[in-house]
Amino acid sequence: MRQIESKVHRDLKPTRFWAYGSSVPGPMFEARSGQGILVEWANELPSQHFLPIDHSIHGAEADKPEVRTVVHLHGAKAPAESDGYPDNWYVPGKSVIYHYPNQQDAALLWYHDHALGINRLNVFAGLLGLYILRDDFEDSLSLPKGKYEIPLVLYDRLFDLEGQLNYPVSGNPKSPWTPEVFGDAILVNGKLFPYLEVEPRKYRFRVLNGSNARFLHLSLSNGQKVHQIGTDQGLLSAPVELKRAILAPAERADLILDFSAAAGEQIILKNDSFNVLQFRVAKPIGNTATPDAVALPATLRPVPKIPESAAVKTRMLSLVEVTDPVQRPVTMLLNNAHWNMPVTENPVLDSTEIWNLINTTDDSHPIHLHLVRFQILDRRSFDVSAYWATGQLKFFGPPVPPDPSEAGWKDTVRADPAMVTRIIMRFEGYTGRYVWHCHVLEHEDNEMMRPYDVIAAP
Ligand code: C2O
Ligand code: CU
């Protein structure tokens, strides 16, 4: 991890970033399922932060070093010692060696900072990158490969007139934290308004929403549909056709775009009305058929449903926003508990549980569990005021199944406002202390994160 300068646009001055290596996003790892790797993560950053630390936030008190980092590989089934626990931060001049066993299916993972209380600032500064895990099964499918497979890391940022990162503050110098940060510039692989020259054929785009807080709603300017073939934790059971891909912070989508009917055109990838990326589709050479006459496979990787009857425990977990007398959010909590309170979630290794995420707030929160992959069972709207008054769930209407594009293996799920979102998972891999949290980084830093323990069977 180093401080670098990099140009995000031809017409902007170089921007200061904190990078893994020498670029933001950092270098892309390409690993194979079943082949573990060791990574030494060295902190060679300056000793002063350049973004506004809020010393009133837990873990970021004035007696803590300003610059602290710890890396988490998001979506990895990794031993607790290598998972980047938020308290395991270290300062410039130090490094750690982490072990990623890669004993899991092919998927697009990503690595980013996770230091307690300043994670939102470290990631905003540039500490994020991709980690592609591949396996033989995926290789056996006829999907676009090589130069036809392109990662797209999307995130929003704010820049000042000097081209420098601008992290907004609350106006209260004692507590500069703001509840969510939304940038007015959306970067693609570190660039603003880039273009990509493509051939009139199918491409595979591996998309990550690496934003602190922005939900992405991606579509194409010509109204063309895309196929989603995978989600956070790998391939769906079959491709899903979409007009619009929705990605909460930290979610990934594996998308197939077919440019074969658009030769000679320019198509824009848009987020709502914002132009993110321009595709310049080449004219076909001669009158020959497009080079990838191969159709998209009709089925991908089977995703066997975890039966609800397999669950040995069901947990009721509320998402809560605490406001001040003028209704400004002060903090966000999971199950009304603070980070440093005793652990309450302690699943047994190799057991299956259902977690009910009871969202009492007005916002959608992308909830992420470390270590495990899960399936979304359903979402169901409920009466929030009745819940506060009685502690009982009074539902409005029937449960809604997940969108087809979410009906695969996930590690991050939108818990929508006034809904109970149910997820089911088996706690496989390792015992030890992990975390679960909201992936809106401003929420995560301000208490919307809890430790959990995977314990050995008694
Ligand atoms: Cu992507 Cu705990 O995080
Ligand atoms: Cu949140």
Short mmCIF file of C-alpha atoms and ligand atoms in Angstrom, two decimals:
data_model
loop_
_atom_site.label_atom_id
_atom_site.label_comp_id
_atom_site.label_asym_id
_atom_site.label_seq_id
_atom_site.Cartn_x
_atom_site.Cartn_y
_atom_site.Cartn_z
CA MET A 1 0.00 0.00 0.00
CA ARG A 2 1.50 3.23 -1.16
CA GLN A 3 0.56 6.80 -1.90
CA ILE A 4 0.49 7.42 -5.64
CA GLU A 5 -0.59 10.03 -8.14
CA SER A 6 -2.71 8.99 -11.06
CA LYS A 7 -4.72 10.74 -13.77
CA VAL A 8 -8.37 9.79 -13.87
CA HIS A 9 -9.08 11.91 -16.96
CA ARG A 10 -7.02 13.63 -19.65
CA ASP A 11 -8.33 17.04 -18.56
CA LEU A 12 -7.78 16.62 -14.83
CA LYS A 13 -4.57 17.09 -12.89
CA PRO A 14 -3.08 13.95 -11.33
CA THR A 15 -4.98 12.84 -8.23
CA ARG A 16 -3.40 11.62 -5.02
CA PHE A 17 -4.57 8.09 -4.12
CA TRP A 18 -3.67 5.33 -1.71
CA ALA A 19 -3.12 2.24 -3.80
CA TYR A 20 -2.29 -1.41 -3.57
CA GLY A 21 0.81 -1.41 -5.75
CA SER A 22 0.83 1.46 -8.18
CA SER A 23 -2.72 1.68 -9.47
CA VAL A 24 -6.30 2.17 -8.32
CA PRO A 25 -7.93 -0.32 -8.47
CA GLY A 26 -4.96 -2.41 -7.36
CA PRO A 27 -3.49 -5.27 -9.39
CA MET A 28 -5.96 -8.02 -10.27
CA PHE A 29 -5.20 -11.41 -8.75
CA GLU A 30 -6.02 -14.45 -10.86
CA ALA A 31 -6.13 -17.59 -8.75
CA ARG A 32 -7.31 -21.15 -9.26
CA SER A 33 -9.77 -22.97 -7.08
CA GLY A 34 -7.93 -25.55 -4.97
CA GLN A 35 -4.57 -23.78 -5.22
CA GLY A 36 -3.93 -21.66 -2.15
CA ILE A 37 -1.75 -18.59 -2.19
CA LEU A 38 0.13 -16.50 0.34
CA VAL A 39 0.07 -12.72 0.05
CA GLU A 40 2.27 -10.32 1.96
CA TRP A 41 0.34 -7.10 2.45
CA ALA A 42 2.82 -4.34 3.28
CA ASN A 43 1.72 -0.95 4.58
CA GLU A 44 4.07 1.65 3.09
CA LEU A 45 1.68 4.58 3.37
CA PRO A 46 2.57 7.98 4.87
CA SER A 47 1.94 8.39 8.59
CA GLN A 48 -0.73 11.09 8.19
CA HIS A 49 -4.17 10.59 6.69
CA PHE A 50 -5.34 12.99 3.98
CA LEU A 51 -9.06 12.45 4.52
CA PRO A 52 -11.11 13.68 7.51
CA ILE A 53 -10.94 11.18 10.40
CA ASP A 54 -13.81 11.37 12.89
CA HIS A 55 -12.25 10.75 16.29
CA SER A 56 -15.66 10.37 17.91
CA ILE A 57 -16.17 7.09 16.01
CA HIS A 58 -15.37 3.80 17.72
CA GLY A 59 -11.89 2.59 16.96
CA ALA A 60 -10.77 5.94 15.52
CA GLU A 61 -10.13 7.79 18.78
CA ALA A 62 -7.46 10.50 18.85
CA ASP A 63 -5.03 8.16 20.65
CA LYS A 64 -5.04 5.72 17.71
CA PRO A 65 -2.48 6.05 14.91
CA GLU A 66 -4.00 8.01 12.01
CA VAL A 67 -2.91 5.60 9.34
CA ARG A 68 -3.91 2.00 9.96
CA THR A 69 -4.81 -0.65 7.40
CA VAL A 70 -5.90 -4.26 7.27
CA VAL A 71 -6.94 -6.12 4.12
CA HIS A 72 -10.05 -8.23 3.71
CA LEU A 73 -10.59 -10.50 0.72
CA HIS A 74 -14.33 -10.06 0.23
CA GLY A 75 -16.08 -13.33 -0.58
CA ALA A 76 -13.18 -15.55 0.43
CA LYS A 77 -13.53 -18.65 2.56
CA ALA A 78 -10.38 -17.87 4.53
CA PRO A 79 -9.12 -18.77 8.01
CA ALA A 80 -9.97 -16.12 10.61
CA GLU A 81 -6.27 -15.14 11.00
CA SER A 82 -6.17 -14.22 7.30
CA ASP A 83 -9.59 -12.61 7.07
CA GLY A 84 -8.60 -9.06 7.95
CA TYR A 85 -10.46 -8.64 11.23
CA PRO A 86 -11.08 -4.88 11.66
CA ASP A 87 -9.11 -4.70 14.92
CA ASN A 88 -6.08 -6.40 13.35
CA TRP A 89 -4.87 -3.19 11.70
CA TYR A 90 -1.23 -2.27 11.42
CA VAL A 91 0.68 0.91 10.78
CA PRO A 92 3.08 2.09 8.04
CA GLY A 93 6.29 0.07 8.06
CA LYS A 94 4.51 -3.17 9.00
CA SER A 95 3.23 -6.05 6.91
CA VAL A 96 1.34 -9.31 7.36
CA ILE A 97 1.23 -12.54 5.39
CA TYR A 98 -2.24 -13.87 4.71
CA HIS A 99 -3.22 -17.30 3.45
CA TYR A 100 -6.03 -17.68 0.91
CA PRO A 101 -6.75 -21.41 0.50
CA ASN A 102 -9.11 -20.82 -2.50
CA GLN A 103 -11.15 -23.91 -1.55
CA GLN A 104 -14.28 -22.57 -3.21
CA ASP A 105 -15.97 -22.24 -6.59
CA ALA A 106 -14.89 -19.81 -9.28
CA ALA A 107 -16.12 -16.29 -8.49
CA LEU A 108 -15.20 -12.64 -8.68
CA LEU A 109 -13.88 -11.68 -5.26
CA TRP A 110 -12.36 -8.34 -4.32
CA TYR A 111 -9.97 -7.08 -1.70
CA HIS A 112 -10.27 -3.84 0.19
CA ASP A 113 -9.32 -2.16 3.42
CA HIS A 114 -11.20 -3.01 6.63
CA ALA A 115 -9.52 -0.96 9.39
CA LEU A 116 -11.89 -0.18 12.25
CA GLY A 117 -13.39 3.32 12.19
CA ILE A 118 -11.58 4.59 9.05
CA ASN A 119 -12.45 1.92 6.51
CA ARG A 120 -14.67 4.35 4.54
CA LEU A 121 -11.74 6.76 4.18
CA ASN A 122 -9.15 4.13 3.25
CA VAL A 123 -11.36 2.64 0.55
CA PHE A 124 -12.35 6.11 -0.74
CA ALA A 125 -8.61 6.87 -0.94
CA GLY A 126 -8.22 3.92 -3.31
CA LEU A 127 -7.55 0.76 -1.30
CA LEU A 128 -9.48 -1.78 -3.37
CA GLY A 129 -8.83 -4.33 -6.12
CA LEU A 130 -10.18 -7.46 -7.81
CA TYR A 131 -9.41 -11.14 -7.24
CA ILE A 132 -10.69 -13.58 -9.86
CA LEU A 133 -10.95 -17.18 -8.83
CA ARG A 134 -11.24 -19.67 -11.69
CA ASP A 135 -11.99 -23.38 -11.84
CA ASP A 136 -12.16 -26.22 -14.38
CA PHE A 137 -15.94 -26.35 -14.43
CA GLU A 138 -16.24 -22.72 -15.46
CA ASP A 139 -13.43 -23.13 -17.99
CA SER A 140 -15.38 -25.98 -19.62
CA LEU A 141 -18.28 -23.64 -20.50
CA SER A 142 -18.10 -21.73 -23.74
CA LEU A 143 -17.95 -18.22 -22.28
CA PRO A 144 -16.02 -15.31 -23.78
CA LYS A 145 -12.38 -15.57 -22.67
CA GLY A 146 -9.07 -13.76 -22.92
CA LYS A 147 -9.46 -10.30 -24.41
CA TYR A 148 -13.23 -10.84 -24.54
CA GLU A 149 -13.49 -11.06 -20.75
CA ILE A 150 -13.13 -7.65 -19.12
CA PRO A 151 -13.33 -6.63 -15.47
CA LEU A 152 -15.21 -3.42 -14.69
CA VAL A 153 -14.68 -1.90 -11.26
CA LEU A 154 -17.18 0.92 -10.79
CA TYR A 155 -17.19 3.45 -7.95
CA ASP A 156 -18.20 7.03 -7.46
CA ARG A 157 -15.99 9.79 -6.11
CA LEU A 158 -16.04 13.54 -5.55
CA PHE A 159 -13.15 15.66 -6.85
CA ASP A 160 -12.25 19.25 -6.07
CA LEU A 161 -11.19 21.81 -8.68
CA GLU A 162 -7.58 20.69 -8.33
CA GLY A 163 -8.56 17.16 -9.27
CA GLN A 164 -8.10 15.91 -5.71
CA LEU A 165 -10.40 13.58 -3.80
CA ASN A 166 -12.95 15.42 -1.74
CA TYR A 167 -14.53 13.44 1.09
CA PRO A 168 -17.50 15.46 2.38
CA VAL A 169 -17.86 16.38 6.06
CA SER A 170 -20.81 17.07 8.31
CA GLY A 171 -19.88 20.64 9.24
CA ASN A 172 -19.34 19.70 12.89
CA PRO A 173 -15.53 19.64 13.32
CA LYS A 174 -15.87 17.35 16.37
CA SER A 175 -17.76 14.79 14.32
CA PRO A 176 -17.13 15.10 10.57
CA TRP A 177 -18.82 11.74 9.79
CA THR A 178 -21.66 11.91 7.26
CA PRO A 179 -24.23 9.13 6.90
CA GLU A 180 -23.56 8.33 3.22
CA VAL A 181 -21.15 9.65 0.61
CA PHE A 182 -22.25 9.93 -3.01
CA GLY A 183 -19.84 11.14 -5.66
CA ASP A 184 -20.78 13.01 -8.82
CA ALA A 185 -18.18 11.15 -10.89
CA ILE A 186 -18.40 7.41 -11.58
CA LEU A 187 -15.04 5.88 -12.40
CA VAL A 188 -14.49 2.72 -14.46
CA ASN A 189 -11.29 0.88 -13.63
CA GLY A 190 -10.01 4.17 -12.23
CA LYS A 191 -10.95 6.35 -15.22
CA LEU A 192 -13.63 8.95 -15.76
CA PHE A 193 -15.72 8.73 -18.98
CA PRO A 194 -13.55 6.11 -20.70
CA TYR A 195 -14.35 4.33 -23.94
CA LEU A 196 -13.71 0.77 -25.03
CA GLU A 197 -13.30 -0.46 -28.59
CA VAL A 198 -15.12 -3.74 -29.00
CA GLU A 199 -15.74 -6.19 -31.81
CA PRO A 200 -19.28 -7.03 -32.93
CA ARG A 201 -19.51 -10.17 -30.77
CA LYS A 202 -20.20 -11.32 -27.22
CA TYR A 203 -18.14 -10.06 -24.27
CA ARG A 204 -18.07 -11.10 -20.66
CA PHE A 205 -17.89 -8.22 -18.16
CA ARG A 206 -17.04 -8.93 -14.53
CA VAL A 207 -18.64 -6.00 -12.72
CA LEU A 208 -18.05 -4.86 -9.15
CA ASN A 209 -19.81 -2.01 -7.39
CA GLY A 210 -16.93 -0.71 -5.28
CA SER A 211 -18.76 2.47 -4.19
CA ASN A 212 -18.89 3.53 -0.56
CA ALA A 213 -22.67 4.02 -0.63
CA ARG A 214 -24.07 4.29 -4.16
CA PHE A 215 -26.39 1.62 -5.53
CA LEU A 216 -25.89 1.19 -9.28
CA HIS A 217 -28.68 0.73 -11.83
CA LEU A 218 -26.89 -0.13 -15.03
CA SER A 219 -28.40 -0.15 -18.49
CA LEU A 220 -27.41 0.40 -22.12
CA SER A 221 -28.28 3.55 -24.08
CA ASN A 222 -29.73 1.60 -27.03
CA GLY A 223 -32.17 -0.27 -24.79
CA GLN A 224 -30.40 -3.54 -25.48
CA LYS A 225 -30.72 -6.31 -22.90
CA VAL A 226 -27.83 -8.07 -21.21
CA HIS A 227 -27.52 -11.56 -19.77
CA GLN A 228 -26.42 -12.03 -16.20
CA ILE A 229 -24.59 -15.33 -15.77
CA GLY A 230 -23.19 -14.96 -12.28
CA THR A 231 -23.51 -13.19 -9.00
CA ASP A 232 -21.25 -12.52 -5.96
CA GLN A 233 -20.22 -16.12 -5.44
CA GLY A 234 -20.10 -17.44 -8.99
CA LEU A 235 -22.28 -18.75 -11.76
CA LEU A 236 -26.06 -18.75 -11.73
CA SER A 237 -27.82 -21.98 -12.70
CA ALA A 238 -28.84 -20.38 -16.03
CA PRO A 239 -28.43 -16.99 -17.73
CA VAL A 240 -30.99 -14.33 -16.79
CA GLU A 241 -32.01 -11.65 -19.28
CA LEU A 242 -32.04 -8.11 -17.88
CA LYS A 243 -32.80 -4.58 -19.01
CA ARG A 244 -31.19 -3.12 -15.93
CA ALA A 245 -28.62 -4.59 -13.56
CA ILE A 246 -28.93 -3.45 -9.94
CA LEU A 247 -25.80 -3.61 -7.83
CA ALA A 248 -25.62 -2.56 -4.19
CA PRO A 249 -22.20 -1.63 -2.81
CA ALA A 250 -19.94 -4.75 -2.81
CA GLU A 251 -22.24 -6.79 -5.06
CA ARG A 252 -20.85 -8.30 -8.26
CA ALA A 253 -22.50 -9.20 -11.56
CA ASP A 254 -21.11 -11.40 -14.29
CA LEU A 255 -22.64 -9.99 -17.47
CA ILE A 256 -22.67 -11.04 -21.12
CA LEU A 257 -23.12 -8.20 -23.61
CA ASP A 258 -23.63 -9.06 -27.24
CA PHE A 259 -22.53 -6.34 -29.64
CA SER A 260 -23.07 -8.41 -32.77
CA ALA A 261 -26.17 -6.47 -33.86
CA ALA A 262 -24.51 -3.12 -33.18
CA ALA A 263 -21.56 -3.07 -35.58
CA GLY A 264 -20.39 0.47 -36.24
CA GLU A 265 -22.47 1.90 -33.38
CA GLN A 266 -21.61 3.63 -30.16
CA ILE A 267 -23.40 2.37 -27.08
CA ILE A 268 -23.21 3.92 -23.64
CA LEU A 269 -23.30 2.04 -20.39
CA LYS A 270 -25.34 4.26 -18.11
CA ASN A 271 -25.98 4.43 -14.41
CA ASP A 272 -29.46 5.96 -14.30
CA SER A 273 -28.85 9.01 -16.50
CA PHE A 274 -25.09 9.22 -15.90
CA ASN A 275 -22.82 8.10 -18.75
CA VAL A 276 -20.32 5.63 -17.33
CA LEU A 277 -18.58 4.00 -20.28
CA GLN A 278 -18.78 4.24 -24.05
CA PHE A 279 -18.49 1.14 -26.22
CA ARG A 280 -17.29 1.79 -29.77
CA VAL A 281 -18.35 -1.23 -31.76
CA ALA A 282 -16.16 -1.96 -34.77
CA LYS A 283 -17.61 -2.60 -38.22
CA PRO A 284 -17.47 -6.26 -39.25
CA ILE A 285 -14.57 -7.15 -41.50
CA GLY A 286 -15.95 -8.20 -44.88
CA ASN A 287 -19.28 -9.96 -44.87
CA THR A 288 -18.35 -12.93 -42.70
CA ALA A 289 -20.36 -14.18 -39.77
CA THR A 290 -19.38 -12.84 -36.35
CA PRO A 291 -16.41 -14.73 -34.92
CA ASP A 292 -18.36 -16.10 -31.96
CA ALA A 293 -21.29 -17.92 -33.50
CA VAL A 294 -21.18 -19.98 -30.27
CA ALA A 295 -24.38 -19.46 -28.32
CA LEU A 296 -24.44 -18.66 -24.63
CA PRO A 297 -24.82 -21.94 -22.68
CA ALA A 298 -28.47 -22.50 -21.71
CA THR A 299 -27.43 -23.82 -18.31
CA LEU A 300 -24.42 -22.88 -16.21
CA ARG A 301 -23.62 -24.33 -12.77
CA PRO A 302 -26.38 -26.02 -10.76
CA VAL A 303 -27.22 -24.12 -7.58
CA PRO A 304 -28.87 -26.70 -5.30
CA LYS A 305 -31.35 -25.03 -2.98
CA ILE A 306 -30.54 -25.31 0.72
CA PRO A 307 -33.78 -26.67 2.25
CA GLU A 308 -35.18 -24.53 5.06
CA SER A 309 -35.56 -27.74 7.05
CA ALA A 310 -31.75 -28.00 7.18
CA ALA A 311 -31.56 -24.93 9.46
CA VAL A 312 -30.88 -25.69 13.13
CA LYS A 313 -31.32 -22.08 14.15
CA THR A 314 -33.25 -19.00 13.03
CA ARG A 315 -32.03 -15.60 14.16
CA MET A 316 -34.04 -12.37 14.27
CA LEU A 317 -31.68 -9.47 13.60
CA SER A 318 -32.88 -5.90 13.33
CA LEU A 319 -31.28 -3.08 11.35
CA VAL A 320 -31.69 0.14 13.26
CA GLU A 321 -30.91 3.80 12.64
CA VAL A 322 -30.46 6.01 15.71
CA THR A 323 -31.26 9.68 15.09
CA ASP A 324 -30.72 12.90 17.02
CA PRO A 325 -33.62 15.21 18.04
CA VAL A 326 -33.65 16.78 14.55
CA GLN A 327 -33.83 13.38 12.85
CA ARG A 328 -30.22 13.33 11.67
CA PRO A 329 -28.72 9.84 11.77
CA VAL A 330 -26.19 9.52 14.57
CA THR A 331 -25.33 5.85 14.26
CA MET A 332 -26.62 2.62 12.72
CA LEU A 333 -26.88 -0.62 14.66
CA LEU A 334 -27.34 -4.31 14.06
CA ASN A 335 -29.77 -5.77 16.55
CA ASN A 336 -29.35 -2.67 18.73
CA ALA A 337 -25.82 -3.76 19.65
CA HIS A 338 -22.57 -1.86 19.36
CA TRP A 339 -19.38 -3.28 17.87
CA ASN A 340 -17.68 -3.80 21.21
CA MET A 341 -20.56 -5.58 22.96
CA PRO A 342 -20.25 -9.34 23.59
CA VAL A 343 -20.69 -11.65 20.61
CA THR A 344 -24.29 -12.82 20.23
CA GLU A 345 -24.13 -14.69 16.90
CA ASN A 346 -22.19 -17.93 17.32
CA PRO A 347 -23.12 -20.54 14.72
CA VAL A 348 -21.69 -24.03 14.99
CA LEU A 349 -19.24 -25.11 12.28
CA ASP A 350 -20.99 -27.05 9.49
CA SER A 351 -24.45 -26.13 10.74
CA THR A 352 -27.11 -24.30 8.73
CA GLU A 353 -28.94 -21.21 9.94
CA ILE A 354 -31.57 -18.77 8.68
CA TRP A 355 -31.02 -15.10 9.43
CA ASN A 356 -33.97 -12.71 9.33
CA LEU A 357 -32.71 -9.22 8.55
CA ILE A 358 -35.46 -6.98 9.92
CA ASN A 359 -34.89 -3.58 8.35
CA THR A 360 -36.62 -0.91 10.47
CA THR A 361 -34.94 1.98 8.61
CA ASP A 362 -35.85 3.98 5.50
CA ASP A 363 -32.76 2.85 3.58
CA SER A 364 -31.68 -0.29 1.82
CA HIS A 365 -28.61 -1.79 3.54
CA PRO A 366 -26.34 -4.25 1.70
CA ILE A 367 -25.61 -6.85 4.37
CA HIS A 368 -22.44 -8.90 4.01
CA LEU A 369 -21.26 -11.91 6.01
CA HIS A 370 -17.61 -12.86 5.95
CA LEU A 371 -16.59 -16.51 5.39
CA VAL A 372 -19.85 -17.90 4.04
CA ARG A 373 -21.92 -17.92 0.89
CA PHE A 374 -25.67 -17.83 1.29
CA GLN A 375 -28.95 -18.03 -0.59
CA ILE A 376 -31.73 -15.47 -0.37
CA LEU A 377 -35.00 -17.11 0.67
CA ASP A 378 -37.35 -14.15 0.38
CA ARG A 379 -38.24 -10.59 1.36
CA ARG A 380 -41.48 -9.65 3.06
CA SER A 381 -42.82 -6.24 3.97
CA PHE A 382 -43.82 -5.64 7.60
CA ASP A 383 -45.32 -2.97 9.83
CA VAL A 384 -42.33 -1.12 11.30
CA SER A 385 -44.26 0.91 13.90
CA ALA A 386 -46.10 -2.17 15.14
CA TYR A 387 -42.73 -3.92 15.41
CA TRP A 388 -41.33 -1.08 17.55
CA ALA A 389 -44.44 -1.03 19.72
CA THR A 390 -44.84 -4.75 20.30
CA GLY A 391 -41.67 -6.48 19.10
CA GLN A 392 -43.91 -8.64 16.91
CA LEU A 393 -43.73 -8.93 13.14
CA LYS A 394 -46.97 -8.04 11.40
CA PHE A 395 -46.53 -8.76 7.71
CA PHE A 396 -48.16 -6.99 4.78
CA GLY A 397 -48.66 -9.47 2.00
CA PRO A 398 -46.83 -12.60 1.04
CA PRO A 399 -43.05 -13.18 0.91
CA VAL A 400 -41.40 -12.15 -2.36
CA PRO A 401 -38.80 -14.50 -3.83
CA PRO A 402 -35.37 -13.05 -4.79
CA ASP A 403 -34.97 -11.55 -8.27
CA PRO A 404 -33.81 -14.19 -10.79
CA SER A 405 -30.48 -12.32 -10.93
CA GLU A 406 -30.07 -12.88 -7.15
CA ALA A 407 -31.08 -16.52 -7.15
CA GLY A 408 -27.55 -17.88 -6.91
CA TRP A 409 -24.81 -17.94 -4.29
CA LYS A 410 -24.46 -14.56 -2.64
CA ASP A 411 -22.29 -12.94 0.02
CA THR A 412 -23.99 -9.54 0.07
CA VAL A 413 -27.74 -8.94 0.03
CA ARG A 414 -29.93 -5.88 -0.21
CA ALA A 415 -31.96 -5.66 2.96
CA ASP A 416 -34.66 -3.32 1.68
CA PRO A 417 -36.47 -0.80 3.91
CA ALA A 418 -39.44 -2.07 5.95
CA MET A 419 -38.79 -5.60 4.74
CA VAL A 420 -37.64 -8.77 6.44
CA THR A 421 -34.98 -10.35 4.22
CA ARG A 422 -34.32 -14.00 4.94
CA ILE A 423 -31.05 -15.68 4.04
CA ILE A 424 -29.91 -19.26 4.61
CA MET A 425 -26.34 -20.50 4.87
CA ARG A 426 -24.11 -23.27 6.08
CA PHE A 427 -21.16 -22.13 8.19
CA GLU A 428 -18.44 -24.08 6.41
CA GLY A 429 -14.70 -23.82 6.45
CA TYR A 430 -13.21 -22.58 9.70
CA THR A 431 -14.00 -21.80 13.29
CA GLY A 432 -13.02 -18.40 14.64
CA ARG A 433 -14.09 -14.78 14.80
CA TYR A 434 -15.51 -13.12 11.70
CA VAL A 435 -17.73 -10.11 11.06
CA TRP A 436 -21.02 -9.26 9.42
CA HIS A 437 -21.96 -5.75 8.49
CA CYS A 438 -23.65 -3.26 6.23
CA HIS A 439 -21.48 -2.53 3.18
CA VAL A 440 -22.43 1.13 3.02
CA LEU A 441 -19.01 2.03 4.35
CA GLU A 442 -20.20 5.07 6.28
CA HIS A 443 -22.66 2.81 8.13
CA GLU A 444 -20.13 0.05 8.67
CA ASP A 445 -17.66 2.50 10.23
CA ASN A 446 -20.30 3.90 12.55
CA GLU A 447 -21.39 0.73 14.37
CA MET A 448 -23.29 -1.14 11.66
CA MET A 449 -20.91 -4.06 12.01
CA ARG A 450 -20.80 -6.91 14.49
CA PRO A 451 -18.35 -9.71 15.24
CA TYR A 452 -19.64 -13.27 15.02
CA ASP A 453 -18.01 -16.54 16.08
CA VAL A 454 -18.07 -19.84 14.26
CA ILE A 455 -17.69 -22.36 17.05
CA ALA A 456 -16.70 -26.02 17.05
CA ALA A 457 -19.50 -28.53 17.59
CA PRO A 458 -19.72 -29.29 21.33
CU1 C2O B 1 -16.31 -6.20 1.56
CU2 C2O B 1 -16.35 -6.91 5.52
O1 C2O B 1 -16.32 -6.53 3.53
CU CU B 2 -26.33 0.40 6.00
#
